[in-house]
Every structure is written in structure tokens, then in C-alpha cells.
Coordinates of C-alpha atoms in Angstrom, one line a residue:
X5 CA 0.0 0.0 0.0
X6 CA 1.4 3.7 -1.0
X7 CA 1.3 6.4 1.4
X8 CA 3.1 9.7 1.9
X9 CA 4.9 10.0 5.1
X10 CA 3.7 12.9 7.3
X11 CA 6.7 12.7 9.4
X12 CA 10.0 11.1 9.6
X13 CA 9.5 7.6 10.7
X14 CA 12.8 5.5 11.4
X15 CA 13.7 3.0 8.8
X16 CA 10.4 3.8 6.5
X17 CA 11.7 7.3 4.8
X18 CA 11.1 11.0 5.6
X19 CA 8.1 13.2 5.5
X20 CA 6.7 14.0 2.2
X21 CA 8.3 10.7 0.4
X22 CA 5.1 8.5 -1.2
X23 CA 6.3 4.9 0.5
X24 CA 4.9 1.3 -0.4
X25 CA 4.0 -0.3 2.7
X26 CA 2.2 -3.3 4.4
X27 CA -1.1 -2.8 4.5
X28 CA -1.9 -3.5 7.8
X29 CA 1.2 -1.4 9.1
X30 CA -0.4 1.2 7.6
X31 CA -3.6 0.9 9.2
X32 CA -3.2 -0.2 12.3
X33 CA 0.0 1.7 12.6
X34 CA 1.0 5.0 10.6
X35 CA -2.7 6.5 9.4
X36 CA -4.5 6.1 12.9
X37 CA -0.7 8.1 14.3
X38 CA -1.4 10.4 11.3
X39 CA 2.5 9.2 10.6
X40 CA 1.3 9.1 7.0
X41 CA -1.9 9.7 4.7
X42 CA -3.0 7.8 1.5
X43 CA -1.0 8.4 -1.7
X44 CA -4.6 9.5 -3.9
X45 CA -3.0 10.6 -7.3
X46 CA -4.1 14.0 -6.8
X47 CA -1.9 14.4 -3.4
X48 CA 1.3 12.6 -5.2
X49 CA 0.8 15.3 -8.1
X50 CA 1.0 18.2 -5.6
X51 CA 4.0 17.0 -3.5
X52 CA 5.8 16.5 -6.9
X53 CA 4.7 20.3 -8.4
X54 CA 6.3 21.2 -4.6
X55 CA 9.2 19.9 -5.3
X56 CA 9.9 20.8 -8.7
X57 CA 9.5 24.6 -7.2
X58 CA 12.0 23.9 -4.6
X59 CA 14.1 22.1 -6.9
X60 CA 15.3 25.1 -9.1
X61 CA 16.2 26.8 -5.5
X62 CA 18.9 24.1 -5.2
X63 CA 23.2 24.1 -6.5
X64 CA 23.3 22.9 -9.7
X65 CA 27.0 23.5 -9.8
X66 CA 30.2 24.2 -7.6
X67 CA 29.8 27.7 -8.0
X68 CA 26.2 27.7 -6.9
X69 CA 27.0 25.7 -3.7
X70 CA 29.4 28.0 -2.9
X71 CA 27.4 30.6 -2.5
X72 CA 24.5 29.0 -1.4
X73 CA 27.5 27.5 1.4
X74 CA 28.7 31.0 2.4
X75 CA 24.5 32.0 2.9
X76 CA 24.1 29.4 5.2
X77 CA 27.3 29.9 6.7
X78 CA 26.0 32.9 7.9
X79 CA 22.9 31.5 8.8
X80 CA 21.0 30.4 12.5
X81 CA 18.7 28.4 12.6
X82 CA 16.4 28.5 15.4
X83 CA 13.9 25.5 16.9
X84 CA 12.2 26.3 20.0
X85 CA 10.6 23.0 21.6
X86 CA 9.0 21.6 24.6
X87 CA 11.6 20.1 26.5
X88 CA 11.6 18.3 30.3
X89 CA 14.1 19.4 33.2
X90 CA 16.8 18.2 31.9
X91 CA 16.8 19.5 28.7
X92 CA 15.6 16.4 26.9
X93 CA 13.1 17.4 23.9
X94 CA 9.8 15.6 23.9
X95 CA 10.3 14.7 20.0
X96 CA 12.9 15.3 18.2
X97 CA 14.4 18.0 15.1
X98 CA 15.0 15.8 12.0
X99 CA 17.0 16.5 8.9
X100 CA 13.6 16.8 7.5
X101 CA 12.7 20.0 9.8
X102 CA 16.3 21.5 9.6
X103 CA 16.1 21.5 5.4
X104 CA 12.3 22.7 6.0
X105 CA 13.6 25.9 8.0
X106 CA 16.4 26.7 5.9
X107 CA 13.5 26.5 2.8
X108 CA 11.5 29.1 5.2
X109 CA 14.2 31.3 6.2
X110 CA 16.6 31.3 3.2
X111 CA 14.4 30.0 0.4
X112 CA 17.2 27.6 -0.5
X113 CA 17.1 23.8 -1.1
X114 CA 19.2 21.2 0.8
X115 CA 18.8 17.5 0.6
X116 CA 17.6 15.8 3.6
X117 CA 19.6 13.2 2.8
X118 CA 22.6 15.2 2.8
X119 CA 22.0 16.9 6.3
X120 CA 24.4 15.2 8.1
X121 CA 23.2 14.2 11.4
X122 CA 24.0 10.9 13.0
X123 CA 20.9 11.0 14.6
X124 CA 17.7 13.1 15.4
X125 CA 18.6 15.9 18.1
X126 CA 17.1 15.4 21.5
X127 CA 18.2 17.9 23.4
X128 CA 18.3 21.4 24.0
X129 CA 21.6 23.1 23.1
X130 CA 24.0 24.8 20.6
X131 CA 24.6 22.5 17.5
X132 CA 26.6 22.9 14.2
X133 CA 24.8 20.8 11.2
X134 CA 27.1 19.7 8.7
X135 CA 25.2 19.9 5.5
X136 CA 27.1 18.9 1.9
X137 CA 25.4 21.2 -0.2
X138 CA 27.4 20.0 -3.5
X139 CA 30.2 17.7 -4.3
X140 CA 33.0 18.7 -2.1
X141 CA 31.0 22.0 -0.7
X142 CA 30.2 21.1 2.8
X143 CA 29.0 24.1 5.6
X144 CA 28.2 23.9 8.9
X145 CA 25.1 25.6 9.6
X146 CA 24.3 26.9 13.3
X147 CA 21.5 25.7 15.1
X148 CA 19.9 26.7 18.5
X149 CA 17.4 24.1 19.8
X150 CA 15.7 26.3 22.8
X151 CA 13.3 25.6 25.3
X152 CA 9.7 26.7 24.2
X153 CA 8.9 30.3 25.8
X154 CA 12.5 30.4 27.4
X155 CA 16.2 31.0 26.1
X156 CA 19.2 28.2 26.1
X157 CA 21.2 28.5 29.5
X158 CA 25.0 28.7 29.4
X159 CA 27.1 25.5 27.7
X160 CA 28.4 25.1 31.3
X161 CA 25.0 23.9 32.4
X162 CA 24.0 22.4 29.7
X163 CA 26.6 19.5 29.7
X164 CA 25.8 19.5 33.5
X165 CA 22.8 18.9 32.4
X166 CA 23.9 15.9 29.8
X167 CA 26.0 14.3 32.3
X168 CA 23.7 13.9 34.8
X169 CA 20.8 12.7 32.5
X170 CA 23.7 9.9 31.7
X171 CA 24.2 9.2 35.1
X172 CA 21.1 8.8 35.8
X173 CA 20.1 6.4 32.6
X174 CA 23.5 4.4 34.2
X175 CA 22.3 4.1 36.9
X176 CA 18.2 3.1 36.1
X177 CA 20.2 0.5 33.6
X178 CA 22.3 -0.8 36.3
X179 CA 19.4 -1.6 38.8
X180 CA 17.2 -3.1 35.7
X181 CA 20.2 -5.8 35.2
X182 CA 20.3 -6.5 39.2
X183 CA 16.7 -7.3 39.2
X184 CA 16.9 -9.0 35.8
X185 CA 19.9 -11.3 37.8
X186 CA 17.8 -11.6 41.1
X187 CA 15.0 -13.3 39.1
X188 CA 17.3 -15.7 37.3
X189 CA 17.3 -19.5 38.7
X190 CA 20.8 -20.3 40.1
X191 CA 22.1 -22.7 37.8
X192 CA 23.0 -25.5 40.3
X193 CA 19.4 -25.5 41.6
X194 CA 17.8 -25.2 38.2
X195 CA 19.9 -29.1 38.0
X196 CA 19.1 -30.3 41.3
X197 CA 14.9 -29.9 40.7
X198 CA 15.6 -31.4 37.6
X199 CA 17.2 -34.5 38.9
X200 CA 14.7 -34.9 41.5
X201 CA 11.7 -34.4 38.5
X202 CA 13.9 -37.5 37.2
X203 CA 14.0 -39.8 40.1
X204 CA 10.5 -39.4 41.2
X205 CA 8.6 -38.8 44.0
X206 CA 10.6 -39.7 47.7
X207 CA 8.9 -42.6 49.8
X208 CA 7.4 -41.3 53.1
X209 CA 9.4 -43.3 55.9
X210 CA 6.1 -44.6 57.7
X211 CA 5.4 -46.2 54.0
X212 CA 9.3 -47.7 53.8
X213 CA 8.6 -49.3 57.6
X214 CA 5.1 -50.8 56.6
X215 CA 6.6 -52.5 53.4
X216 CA 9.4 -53.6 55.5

């Protein structure tokens, strides 16, 4: 079954890509989410006249990724998100939202695919995105992730912030493999209940003096 993505979903493509899934992943999974929408002919048509639009926006040569390298080289991108105590974001920003604010604030095309991030950012902070904007033209583009209604604290707190978080998932991971150990059957007794399945039931001493 084809759909268009709504959203970035992990190992099944990024938003606005028409994807041919299983049909009941798609129903019990990405349209009631609203991960994804049926492809209908007429919504494939306009995400491809999009894209053609955006597409003339984008380097078509060393020269033009030059200069569309030294725009975004002076460029900061800006996210503000809901984020917990710690700083950790409740979601994420993808490569798909960082090319879709560079579109908004630069009217320039990037590749998602060429948005170099390891993995979706999920935390507040101070990043630098490399982005490969042609062969052999990369840039780093600056990007604040800040908490919604609020400004990003000094890097001093912020990895204060990290390393605690760490500690504390350390820590919660440690205790989850002590319990996991404490439930475990010792070996030695998972043998000895299994030799005694083997030999049977014991004879009650008042039976073994009545039969003698």
C-alpha cells in the first residue's frame, strides 16, 4: 500500500516521500498516528509540483553551492521546543525540519539526505549541522534548539545537564540488570529440581517401615 509520510518515521523514509507499505502497518500503525496519509493521485501530483518549485532553489554546480555555502554559513537556525528538566526534547528536530527551515528562512534547497546528522537531536543546546550542499562543498550551519517560551542556559549547564541525565540512565540500567539477575534461577538449583523431576517422587518413611 502507498502512502506519503507525514513525518519522519525510522527506517520507513522522511516526510513528504510516497512509500509502499504493508497494509496493515499502515492501518493499524502510521494513518491512525497520522504518521502518513493515503498516496490519492491527486496528493502525489502536488507533493511532486512542490518539489519541482524547490528544486530550481537548489546548487546545480560548484559555483552555486558556494554561495549557497557561504549563505548558510552565515545563517542560524532557530527551533524552540518543549523540552523536560533536563533538557531532553519531547520529539525530536530531524533533517527533514532542519532542510524545511532553511526552505522558510533562506528560500534555498538542501537535501535531507545530505544533512548530516548521526541522529535526530534530542536535546536542548548549541549545535553545528554539517550539510554537503554539493560535491565537495560542505557548511556547517548553526543551530539553536531552545526551550519553548525560554532561552538556552550557558554551555556550562547544559553538559551539566547531559551528564547527569547519563548518570542517571546508568544508573536506572544498572538496577534493571540486578533485578533481571535476582529473578534468574541459580544454575546448580535449576539441576538439582531437575534430577529430582527424574527420580520421582521420595517414599514417606512410615510407607518404607510398613513395606518392610
Amino acid at each position: 500500500m502507498e502512502v506519503i509520510l507525514l513525518a519522519d518515521v525510522e527506517k520507513v523514509g522522511l516526510r513528504g516521500e510516497v512509500v509502499d507499505v504493508a497494509r496493515g502497518y499502515a492501518r493499524n500503525f502510521l494513518l491512525p498516528r497520522r504518521l502518513a496519509e493515503t498516496a490519492t493521485p491527486s496528493r502525489v501530483a502536488e507533493l511532486q509540483k512542490r518539489e519541482g518549485q524547490r528544486a530550481r532553489h537548489e546548487a546545480r554546480s560548484v559555483e552555486q553551492g558556494r554561495e549557497i555555502a557561504d549563505v548558510l554559513g552565515k545563517t542560524v537556525l532557530r527551533f524552540e521546543v518543549k523540552a523536560g528538566p533536563t533538557g531532553a526534547l519531547f520529539g525530536s528536530v530531524t533533517p527533514t525540519d532542519i532542510a524545511d527551515e532553511i526552505w522558510r528562512a533562506r528560500k534555498v534547497r538542501v537535501d535531507r539526505r545530505k544533512i548530516d546528522l548521526h541522529e535526530p537531536i534530542k536535546r536542548i543546546g548549541r549545535y553545528e549541522v554539517p550539510i554537503d550542499v554539493f560535491t565537495d562543498v560542505r557548511v556547517d550551519v548553526k543551530t539553536l534548539v531552545v526551550p519553548e517560551g525560554g532561552e538556552l542556559p550557558p554551555e556550562e549547564e547544559l553538559e551539566a545537564a547531559r551528564a547527569a541525565e547519563a548518570a542517571e540512565a546508568a544508573e536506572a540500567a544498572s538496577e534493571a540488570d540486578e533485578a533481571a539477575a535476582d529473578e534468574q534461577v541459580p544454575e546448580d538449583a535449576f539441576d538439582r529440581a531437575v534430577d529430582a523431576a527424574d527420580e520421582g517422587p521420595a517414599t514417606p518413611p512410615d510407607l518404607e517401615q510398613d513395606e518392610a
